[in-house]
CSV table of C-alpha atoms and ligand atoms in Angstrom, one decimal:
chain,number,residue,atom,x,y,z
A,1,MET,CA,4.5,12.1,26.2
A,2,PRO,CA,1.2,10.8,27.6
A,3,GLY,CA,-1.3,9.3,25.3
A,4,ARG,CA,-0.7,7.3,22.1
A,5,ASN,CA,1.6,8.3,19.3
A,6,HIS,CA,-0.6,9.1,16.3
A,7,LEU,CA,1.0,7.2,13.5
A,8,PHE,CA,-0.1,8.6,10.2
A,9,VAL,CA,2.9,7.9,8.0
A,10,PRO,CA,2.0,5.8,4.9
A,11,GLY,CA,3.6,2.8,6.4
A,12,PRO,CA,4.4,1.3,8.7
A,13,THR,CA,0.7,1.5,9.6
A,14,ASN,CA,-0.9,1.0,13.0
A,15,VAL,CA,-0.9,-2.6,14.1
A,16,PRO,CA,-4.4,-3.6,15.5
A,17,ASP,CA,-4.4,-5.2,19.0
A,18,ARG,CA,-5.8,-8.4,17.5
A,19,ILE,CA,-2.7,-8.7,15.3
A,20,LEU,CA,-0.4,-7.8,18.2
A,21,SER,CA,-2.0,-10.5,20.3
A,22,ALA,CA,-1.8,-13.0,17.5
A,23,MET,CA,2.0,-12.4,17.2
A,24,HIS,CA,2.6,-12.7,20.9
A,25,ARG,CA,3.4,-16.3,21.1
A,26,PRO,CA,6.3,-18.6,21.9
A,27,MET,CA,8.5,-19.9,19.1
A,28,GLU,CA,7.7,-23.3,17.7
A,29,ASP,CA,9.4,-25.9,15.4
A,30,HIS,CA,8.9,-24.7,11.9
A,31,ARG,CA,9.6,-28.3,10.7
A,32,SER,CA,7.0,-29.9,12.9
A,33,SER,CA,4.2,-32.0,11.3
A,34,SER,CA,1.5,-29.4,12.4
A,35,PHE,CA,3.3,-26.3,11.1
A,36,PRO,CA,2.3,-26.6,7.4
A,37,ALA,CA,-1.4,-25.8,8.1
A,38,LEU,CA,-0.4,-22.2,8.8
A,39,PRO,CA,1.5,-21.4,5.6
A,40,LYS,CA,-0.7,-23.5,3.4
A,41,GLY,CA,-3.8,-21.5,4.5
A,42,ILE,CA,-1.9,-18.2,4.1
A,43,PHE,CA,-0.8,-19.1,0.5
A,44,GLU,CA,-4.3,-20.0,-0.5
A,45,ASP,CA,-5.9,-16.9,1.1
A,46,LEU,CA,-3.3,-14.5,-0.3
A,47,LYS,CA,-4.5,-15.6,-3.7
A,48,LYS,CA,-7.9,-14.2,-2.8
A,49,VAL,CA,-6.3,-10.9,-1.7
A,50,PHE,CA,-4.5,-10.7,-5.0
A,51,LYS,CA,-7.6,-11.8,-6.8
A,52,THR,CA,-6.0,-14.7,-8.7
A,53,GLU,CA,-6.7,-18.3,-9.3
A,54,ALA,CA,-4.0,-18.9,-11.8
A,55,GLY,CA,-1.2,-17.2,-10.0
A,56,GLN,CA,0.9,-18.2,-7.0
A,57,ALA,CA,1.7,-16.2,-3.8
A,58,PHE,CA,5.0,-16.2,-2.0
A,59,VAL,CA,6.0,-14.9,1.4
A,60,PHE,CA,9.6,-14.0,2.2
A,61,PRO,CA,11.3,-12.7,5.3
A,62,ALA,CA,12.0,-9.4,3.5
A,63,THR,CA,10.4,-6.1,2.5
A,64,GLY,CA,8.9,-4.7,-0.6
A,65,THR,CA,12.4,-3.8,-1.9
A,66,GLY,CA,13.3,-7.5,-1.7
A,67,MET,CA,10.2,-8.3,-3.7
A,68,TRP,CA,11.3,-6.0,-6.5
A,69,GLU,CA,14.4,-8.0,-6.7
A,70,ALA,CA,12.7,-11.4,-6.4
A,71,ALA,CA,10.3,-10.5,-9.2
A,72,LEU,CA,13.1,-9.4,-11.5
A,73,VAL,CA,15.8,-12.0,-10.9
A,74,ASN,CA,13.4,-14.9,-11.3
A,75,THR,CA,12.1,-13.7,-14.7
A,76,ARG,CA,14.9,-11.7,-16.4
A,77,SER,CA,18.5,-12.1,-17.6
A,78,PRO,CA,21.3,-9.5,-17.4
A,79,GLY,CA,21.0,-7.0,-20.2
A,80,ASP,CA,17.2,-7.5,-20.7
A,81,LYS,CA,15.5,-4.3,-21.7
A,82,VAL,CA,12.6,-3.2,-19.5
A,83,LEU,CA,10.4,-0.1,-19.7
A,84,SER,CA,9.7,2.1,-16.7
A,85,TYR,CA,8.1,5.4,-15.7
A,86,ARG,CA,9.6,7.6,-13.0
A,87,TYR,CA,7.1,9.7,-11.2
A,88,GLY,CA,8.1,9.6,-7.6
A,89,GLN,CA,10.7,8.2,-5.2
A,90,PHE,CA,9.5,4.6,-5.2
A,91,SER,CA,9.3,4.3,-9.0
A,92,HIS,CA,12.8,5.8,-8.9
A,93,LEU,CA,14.0,3.1,-6.5
A,94,PHE,CA,12.3,0.3,-8.5
A,95,ILE,CA,14.3,1.5,-11.5
A,96,ASP,CA,17.4,1.7,-9.5
A,97,THR,CA,17.0,-1.9,-8.3
A,98,ALA,CA,16.5,-3.1,-11.9
A,99,ARG,CA,19.6,-1.3,-13.0
A,100,ARG,CA,21.7,-2.7,-10.2
A,101,LEU,CA,20.6,-6.1,-11.2
A,102,GLY,CA,22.0,-5.6,-14.6
A,103,LEU,CA,18.9,-4.8,-16.6
A,104,ASP,CA,18.8,-2.2,-19.3
A,105,VAL,CA,16.0,0.1,-18.1
A,106,GLU,CA,14.5,2.6,-20.4
A,107,VAL,CA,13.1,5.4,-18.2
A,108,ILE,CA,10.4,7.8,-19.3
A,109,GLU,CA,10.3,10.8,-17.0
A,110,ILE,CA,6.8,11.8,-15.9
A,111,PRO,CA,6.1,14.9,-13.8
A,112,TRP,CA,5.8,14.1,-10.2
A,113,GLY,CA,2.1,14.3,-9.3
A,114,GLU,CA,1.0,12.3,-12.4
A,115,GLY,CA,0.8,8.6,-13.0
A,116,ALA,CA,1.7,6.0,-15.5
A,117,PRO,CA,0.5,7.1,-19.0
A,118,PRO,CA,-1.2,4.2,-20.8
A,119,ASP,CA,-1.2,6.0,-24.2
A,120,GLN,CA,2.5,6.5,-24.1
A,121,ILE,CA,3.1,2.9,-23.0
A,122,GLU,CA,1.0,1.7,-25.9
A,123,ALA,CA,2.9,3.9,-28.4
A,124,ARG,CA,6.3,2.9,-27.1
A,125,LEU,CA,5.4,-0.8,-27.2
A,126,LYS,CA,4.0,-0.5,-30.7
A,127,ALA,CA,7.3,1.0,-31.8
A,128,ASP,CA,9.1,-1.9,-30.3
A,129,THR,CA,8.3,-4.2,-33.3
A,130,ARG,CA,11.2,-6.6,-32.5
A,131,HIS,CA,9.8,-7.1,-28.9
A,132,GLU,CA,13.1,-6.1,-27.3
A,133,ILE,CA,11.3,-4.8,-24.3
A,134,LYS,CA,10.8,-7.7,-21.9
A,135,GLY,CA,8.9,-6.0,-19.1
A,136,VAL,CA,7.0,-2.9,-18.1
A,137,LEU,CA,7.6,-1.8,-14.5
A,138,VAL,CA,4.9,0.3,-12.9
A,139,VAL,CA,4.3,1.5,-9.4
A,140,HIS,CA,0.5,1.2,-8.7
A,141,ASN,CA,0.4,3.7,-5.8
A,142,GLU,CA,3.3,6.1,-5.7
A,143,THR,CA,3.5,6.7,-2.0
A,144,ALA,CA,5.8,9.7,-2.4
A,145,THR,CA,3.3,11.7,-4.3
A,146,GLY,CA,-0.1,10.2,-3.4
A,147,VAL,CA,-0.7,9.1,-7.0
A,148,THR,CA,-2.6,6.0,-8.0
A,149,SER,CA,-2.1,4.7,-11.6
A,150,ASP,CA,-4.6,2.8,-13.6
A,151,ILE,CA,-3.1,-0.6,-13.9
A,152,LYS,CA,-6.0,-2.0,-15.9
A,153,ALA,CA,-5.4,0.7,-18.5
A,154,VAL,CA,-1.7,-0.2,-18.5
A,155,ARG,CA,-2.6,-3.8,-19.3
A,156,GLN,CA,-5.0,-2.7,-22.0
A,157,ALA,CA,-2.2,-0.6,-23.5
A,158,ILE,CA,0.2,-3.6,-23.6
A,159,ASP,CA,-2.5,-5.7,-25.2
A,160,ALA,CA,-3.4,-3.0,-27.7
A,161,ALA,CA,0.2,-3.0,-28.8
A,162,HIS,CA,0.1,-6.9,-29.1
A,163,HIS,CA,3.3,-6.9,-27.0
A,164,PRO,CA,4.4,-9.9,-24.9
A,165,ALA,CA,6.2,-7.8,-22.2
A,166,LEU,CA,5.5,-8.9,-18.7
A,167,LEU,CA,3.7,-6.5,-16.4
A,168,TYR,CA,5.5,-5.9,-13.1
A,169,VAL,CA,3.4,-3.9,-10.6
A,170,ASP,CA,4.6,-2.5,-7.3
A,171,GLY,CA,1.6,-2.7,-5.0
A,172,VAL,CA,3.4,-2.0,-1.8
A,173,SER,CA,1.0,0.8,-0.8
A,174,SER,CA,-2.1,-0.5,-2.6
A,175,VAL,CA,-2.5,-4.3,-2.0
A,176,ALA,CA,-5.2,-4.9,0.7
A,177,SER,CA,-6.2,-1.2,0.6
A,178,LEU,CA,-7.0,-0.4,-3.0
A,179,PRO,CA,-8.5,-2.7,-5.6
A,180,LEU,CA,-5.8,-4.7,-7.4
A,181,GLU,CA,-6.7,-7.7,-9.5
A,182,VAL,CA,-3.9,-10.0,-10.7
A,183,ASP,CA,-5.9,-12.1,-13.1
A,184,ALA,CA,-8.4,-9.6,-14.4
A,185,TRP,CA,-5.7,-7.0,-15.0
A,186,GLY,CA,-3.1,-9.4,-16.4
A,187,ILE,CA,-0.5,-8.5,-13.8
A,188,ASP,CA,2.5,-10.9,-14.0
A,189,ALA,CA,4.3,-9.9,-10.8
A,190,ALA,CA,2.5,-8.1,-8.0
A,191,ILE,CA,4.8,-6.9,-5.2
A,192,THR,CA,4.1,-5.8,-1.7
A,193,GLY,CA,5.2,-5.9,1.9
A,194,SER,CA,3.6,-6.5,5.3
A,195,GLN,CA,3.7,-3.0,6.8
A,196,LYS,CA,0.9,-1.2,5.0
A,197,GLY,CA,-2.4,-2.7,4.0
A,198,PHE,CA,-1.7,-5.8,5.9
A,199,MET,CA,-1.3,-3.8,9.1
A,200,LEU,CA,1.8,-5.7,10.3
A,201,PRO,CA,5.3,-4.7,11.2
A,202,ALA,CA,7.7,-4.6,8.3
A,203,GLY,CA,9.5,-7.9,7.7
A,204,LEU,CA,7.5,-9.9,5.2
A,205,GLY,CA,7.9,-9.5,1.5
A,206,ILE,CA,4.8,-10.7,-0.3
A,207,LEU,CA,4.7,-11.5,-4.0
A,208,CYS,CA,2.2,-12.9,-6.5
A,209,MET,CA,3.4,-14.3,-9.8
A,210,SER,CA,1.3,-15.2,-12.9
A,211,PRO,CA,1.9,-18.6,-14.6
A,212,ARG,CA,3.6,-16.7,-17.4
A,213,ALA,CA,6.0,-15.0,-15.0
A,214,LEU,CA,6.7,-18.4,-13.3
A,215,ALA,CA,7.4,-19.9,-16.7
A,216,ALA,CA,9.9,-17.2,-17.4
A,217,ARG,CA,12.1,-18.7,-14.7
A,218,ASP,CA,13.2,-21.3,-17.2
A,219,SER,CA,15.1,-18.9,-19.4
A,220,ALA,CA,15.9,-16.2,-16.8
A,221,LYS,CA,19.7,-16.0,-16.2
A,222,CYS,CA,19.9,-13.4,-13.4
A,223,PRO,CA,21.9,-14.9,-10.5
A,224,ARG,CA,19.6,-15.8,-7.6
A,225,ALA,CA,20.0,-17.6,-4.3
A,226,PHE,CA,17.9,-16.4,-1.4
A,227,PHE,CA,15.2,-15.0,-3.7
A,228,ASP,CA,15.1,-18.1,-6.0
A,229,LEU,CA,11.4,-19.0,-6.3
A,230,GLY,CA,12.4,-22.6,-7.2
A,231,ASP,CA,13.4,-23.2,-3.6
A,232,GLN,CA,10.1,-21.7,-2.4
A,233,ILE,CA,8.0,-23.6,-4.8
A,234,ARG,CA,9.5,-26.9,-3.7
A,235,ALA,CA,9.3,-26.2,0.0
A,236,ASN,CA,5.9,-24.4,-0.1
A,237,ALA,CA,4.3,-27.3,-1.8
A,238,THR,CA,4.4,-29.2,1.5
A,239,GLY,CA,3.8,-26.1,3.7
A,240,TYR,CA,7.4,-25.4,4.6
A,241,PHE,CA,10.0,-22.8,3.8
A,242,PRO,CA,13.5,-23.2,2.5
A,243,TYR,CA,14.8,-21.4,5.6
A,244,THR,CA,13.6,-20.4,9.1
A,245,PRO,CA,10.4,-18.3,8.6
A,246,SER,CA,9.4,-15.4,10.9
A,247,ILE,CA,6.8,-17.3,12.9
A,248,PRO,CA,5.2,-14.3,14.7
A,249,LEU,CA,4.8,-12.5,11.5
A,250,LEU,CA,3.1,-15.5,9.9
A,251,TYR,CA,0.6,-15.7,12.7
A,252,GLY,CA,0.2,-11.9,12.4
A,253,LEU,CA,-0.4,-12.3,8.6
A,254,ARG,CA,-3.0,-15.0,9.3
A,255,GLU,CA,-4.8,-12.7,11.6
A,256,ALA,CA,-4.6,-9.8,9.2
A,257,ILE,CA,-6.1,-11.8,6.4
A,258,ASP,CA,-8.9,-13.0,8.7
A,259,MET,CA,-9.6,-9.3,9.6
A,260,LEU,CA,-9.6,-8.3,5.9
A,261,PHE,CA,-12.0,-11.1,5.0
A,262,GLU,CA,-14.3,-10.4,8.0
A,263,GLU,CA,-14.7,-6.8,6.9
A,264,GLY,CA,-14.8,-7.9,3.2
A,265,LEU,CA,-12.2,-6.7,0.7
A,266,ASP,CA,-14.7,-4.5,-1.1
A,267,ASN,CA,-15.7,-2.9,2.2
A,268,VAL,CA,-12.0,-2.4,3.0
A,269,TYR,CA,-11.6,-0.6,-0.4
A,270,ARG,CA,-14.7,1.5,0.3
A,271,ARG,CA,-13.5,2.5,3.7
A,272,HIS,CA,-10.2,3.6,2.4
A,273,HIS,CA,-11.9,5.7,-0.3
A,274,ARG,CA,-14.3,7.3,2.1
A,275,LEU,CA,-11.5,8.2,4.6
A,276,ALA,CA,-9.3,9.5,1.8
A,277,GLU,CA,-12.2,11.6,0.5
A,278,GLY,CA,-12.7,13.2,3.9
A,279,THR,CA,-9.0,14.1,4.0
A,280,ARG,CA,-9.2,15.6,0.6
A,281,ARG,CA,-12.2,17.7,1.8
A,282,ALA,CA,-10.0,18.9,4.6
A,283,VAL,CA,-7.2,19.9,2.2
A,284,ALA,CA,-9.6,21.8,0.1
A,285,ALA,CA,-11.0,23.6,3.1
A,286,TRP,CA,-7.4,24.6,4.1
A,287,GLY,CA,-7.0,26.2,0.6
A,288,LEU,CA,-4.1,23.9,-0.1
A,289,SER,CA,-3.6,21.4,-3.0
A,290,LEU,CA,-2.5,17.9,-3.4
A,291,CYS,CA,0.6,16.8,-5.2
A,292,ALA,CA,-1.6,14.6,-7.3
A,293,LYS,CA,-2.4,16.7,-10.3
A,294,ALA,CA,-5.9,15.4,-11.2
A,295,PRO,CA,-8.7,13.5,-9.4
A,296,LYS,CA,-8.1,10.4,-11.6
A,297,TRP,CA,-4.7,10.0,-9.8
A,298,TYR,CA,-5.9,10.7,-6.2
A,299,SER,CA,-4.7,8.0,-3.9
A,300,ASP,CA,-7.0,6.5,-1.3
A,301,THR,CA,-4.1,5.4,0.8
A,302,VAL,CA,-2.0,8.6,1.1
A,303,SER,CA,-2.5,12.3,0.6
A,304,ALA,CA,0.6,14.3,-0.2
A,305,ILE,CA,-0.3,17.9,0.7
A,306,MET,CA,1.7,20.8,-0.9
A,307,VAL,CA,2.7,23.5,1.6
A,308,PRO,CA,2.7,27.2,0.5
A,309,ALA,CA,5.9,28.6,-1.1
A,310,GLY,CA,8.3,29.8,1.5
A,311,VAL,CA,7.3,27.2,4.1
A,312,ASN,CA,9.3,24.0,4.7
A,313,GLY,CA,7.0,21.0,4.9
A,314,ALA,CA,9.6,19.3,7.1
A,315,GLU,CA,8.9,21.9,9.8
A,316,VAL,CA,5.2,21.0,9.8
A,317,ILE,CA,6.2,17.4,10.3
A,318,ASP,CA,8.7,18.2,13.0
A,319,VAL,CA,6.2,20.4,15.0
A,320,ALA,CA,3.4,17.9,14.6
A,321,TYR,CA,5.7,15.2,16.0
A,322,ARG,CA,7.3,17.1,18.9
A,323,ARG,CA,4.3,19.1,20.0
A,324,TYR,CA,1.4,16.9,19.2
A,325,ASN,CA,2.8,13.4,19.1
A,326,LEU,CA,1.6,13.0,15.5
A,327,ALA,CA,3.7,11.3,12.9
A,328,LEU,CA,3.2,12.6,9.4
A,329,GLY,CA,5.0,11.5,6.2
A,330,ALA,CA,7.9,13.5,4.9
A,331,GLY,CA,8.4,14.8,1.3
A,332,LEU,CA,11.0,12.6,-0.3
A,333,SER,CA,13.7,13.5,-2.8
A,334,GLU,CA,12.4,15.9,-5.5
A,335,VAL,CA,9.4,17.0,-3.3
A,336,ALA,CA,11.4,17.2,0.0
A,337,GLY,CA,10.2,20.2,2.0
A,338,LYS,CA,7.5,20.9,-0.5
A,339,LEU,CA,4.8,18.7,1.0
A,340,PHE,CA,3.8,16.6,3.9
A,341,ARG,CA,1.8,13.4,3.7
A,342,ILE,CA,-1.0,11.9,5.7
A,343,GLY,CA,-1.1,8.2,5.4
A,344,HIS,CA,-4.7,6.9,5.6
A,345,LEU,CA,-4.3,3.2,5.1
A,346,GLY,CA,-4.6,0.1,7.2
A,347,ASP,CA,-6.3,0.0,10.6
A,348,LEU,CA,-8.1,3.4,11.0
A,349,ASN,CA,-11.5,5.0,11.1
A,350,GLU,CA,-13.1,8.5,10.9
A,351,LEU,CA,-12.2,9.7,14.4
A,352,SER,CA,-8.6,8.5,14.3
A,353,LEU,CA,-8.1,10.3,11.0
A,354,LEU,CA,-9.8,13.4,12.3
A,355,GLY,CA,-7.2,13.4,15.0
A,356,ALA,CA,-4.4,13.5,12.4
A,357,ILE,CA,-6.2,16.2,10.4
A,358,ALA,CA,-6.6,18.3,13.6
A,359,GLY,CA,-2.9,17.8,14.4
A,360,ALA,CA,-1.8,18.8,10.9
A,361,GLU,CA,-4.0,21.9,11.1
A,362,MET,CA,-2.4,22.9,14.4
A,363,ALA,CA,1.1,22.2,13.3
A,364,MET,CA,0.5,24.2,10.1
A,365,ARG,CA,-0.7,27.2,12.1
A,366,ASP,CA,2.3,26.9,14.4
A,367,VAL,CA,4.8,27.2,11.4
A,368,GLY,CA,2.9,30.2,10.0
A,369,ILE,CA,0.6,28.7,7.4
A,370,GLN,CA,-2.7,30.7,7.4
A,371,VAL,CA,-5.2,27.9,7.7
A,372,THR,CA,-8.3,28.4,9.8
A,373,LEU,CA,-8.3,26.1,12.8
A,374,GLY,CA,-11.1,23.7,12.5
A,375,SER,CA,-11.7,24.2,8.8
A,376,GLY,CA,-10.2,20.9,7.7
A,377,VAL,CA,-11.6,19.0,10.7
A,378,GLY,CA,-15.1,20.5,10.0
A,379,ALA,CA,-15.0,19.7,6.3
A,380,ALA,CA,-13.9,16.1,6.9
A,381,ALA,CA,-16.3,15.6,9.8
A,382,GLU,CA,-19.2,16.9,7.7
A,383,TYR,CA,-18.3,14.5,4.9
A,384,TYR,CA,-18.0,11.6,7.3
A,385,ARG,CA,-21.3,12.4,9.0
A,386,SER,CA,-23.2,12.8,5.8
A,387,THR,CA,-21.9,9.6,4.3
A,388,ALA,CA,-22.1,7.5,7.4
A,389,ALA,CA,-23.9,4.2,7.1
A,390,PRO,CA,-27.4,4.3,8.6
A,391,LEU,CA,-27.5,2.9,12.2
A,392,ALA,CA,-28.7,-0.7,12.0
A,393,GLY,CA,-31.5,-1.5,14.4
A,394,ALA,CA,-31.8,2.1,15.7
A,395,ALA,CA,-34.4,2.4,18.5
A,396,SER,CA,-37.6,3.9,17.1
A,397,ALA,CA,-38.4,5.8,20.3
A,398,PRO,CA,-36.0,8.7,21.0
A,399,VAL,CA,-33.7,8.0,23.9
A,400,ALA,CA,-34.4,10.3,26.8
A,401,PRO,CA,-31.6,12.7,27.5
A,402,ARG,CA,-29.8,12.0,30.7
A,403,ALA,CA,-30.3,15.5,32.1
A,404,ALA,CA,-34.1,15.3,31.6
A,405,THR,CA,-34.2,11.9,33.4
A,406,ALA,CA,-32.3,13.4,36.3
A,407,GLU,CA,-34.6,16.3,36.6
A,408,LYS,CA,-37.5,13.9,37.1
A,409,GLY,CA,-35.8,12.9,40.3
A,410,THR,CA,-34.3,9.6,39.1
A,411,SER,CA,-31.6,8.4,41.5
A,412,ARG,CA,-28.0,9.4,40.7
A,413,VAL,CA,-27.1,5.7,40.2
A,414,ALA,CA,-29.7,5.5,37.4
A,415,VAL,CA,-28.4,8.5,35.5
A,416,GLY,CA,-24.7,7.9,36.2
A,417,ALA,CA,-22.4,5.1,34.9
B,501,PLP,N1,7.2,0.7,-3.1
B,501,PLP,C1,6.4,1.6,-2.5
B,501,PLP,C2,5.3,2.1,-3.3
B,501,PLP,C3,6.6,2.0,-1.2
B,501,PLP,O1,5.8,2.9,-0.6
B,501,PLP,C4,7.7,1.4,-0.5
B,501,PLP,C5,8.0,1.8,0.9
B,501,PLP,O2,7.3,2.7,1.5
B,501,PLP,C6,8.5,0.5,-1.2
B,501,PLP,C7,8.3,0.2,-2.4
B,501,PLP,C8,9.7,-0.1,-0.5
B,501,PLP,O3,9.2,-1.0,0.4
B,501,PLP,P1,10.0,-1.5,1.7
B,501,PLP,O4,10.3,-0.3,2.5
B,501,PLP,O5,9.0,-2.5,2.3
B,501,PLP,O6,11.2,-2.2,1.2
């Protein structure tokens, strides 16, 4: 199909040309004397992304799933009790990983569309007077339902219960797109991957551990080999890795961090919020609702849009893909068929997102959903127009319209181009 594929799944996200170019390079010796400058700079700058001075960042050739495992095996022993909340497919898989690693996971079921409940966490931890619960596992942004949880409030709940449990946060679809503060929010393990906010292909697992989490390695008995942070700490100290790193992905990560810093992390968060809000205006104009049940849970990286009863959300996705070259996210597990998702994270702007909203609108009509064509696009466009930054250095004199110039007999060359 001519034209670009419009990739609007919530990861992998679009890889900017700058990052593609940065990764396009010959292999090099990862044990050379000049190599350490690259990882050392990345480790230091990742700490700024995670907003930590005390913590330490790690990069593995892995994915977010691998970082769930790395965070747990380096801090826990088989049979350790941890508390978790299931409110979507990714919190479910985090729980599943912990169980497969031999942890005793207490799961509290939360309706899909809601987020982590700080009051319940506080009550449960207060009841745990013997401090048997060693960790609290929370997914910051549940990509399956488009729900963002309040991690600061979760930390406050743990502190209010005067409980020593470590706080493990899955930030796979939030880090580098939504505010996440390791030090200020008392996060002990922040977990992510390369293919979302970092705008890279999948292939890097990125982890940030607090000093308390690193100290827990001393007593943690879970077997670990590839994911042993001890090997990383020793090798990373000199700018190397305990194995062959993915050199193109490291150069890509370097470029991605540079791009995030050039825009400014706060501006990156603001951009995501604004783009998400336009998408939400479109959903409201369609007369549809989000899976997220209240505004406090609305995700600025992904909108999960409920389709009317009797319609299969998978059909919207299939038509969008085959007819309009638009990739939308599917409903997963419990919400399969009930929704489709628009990923709005990473490298995107108003017009690219308006393309996705237009494609979703057309595909919905094609499968029989009675949305008015243009309604979502119009609502989002109006929001983007009315909230656009003023034009810096705009000319004070109005620019003469081209047609008017032509009428005055200016040559074709002057009005063309
Ligand atoms: N956690 C969340 C919130 C995710 O969205 C994903 C993937 O989409 C994962 C974990 C798993 O990450 P990966 O696919 O990189 O292993």
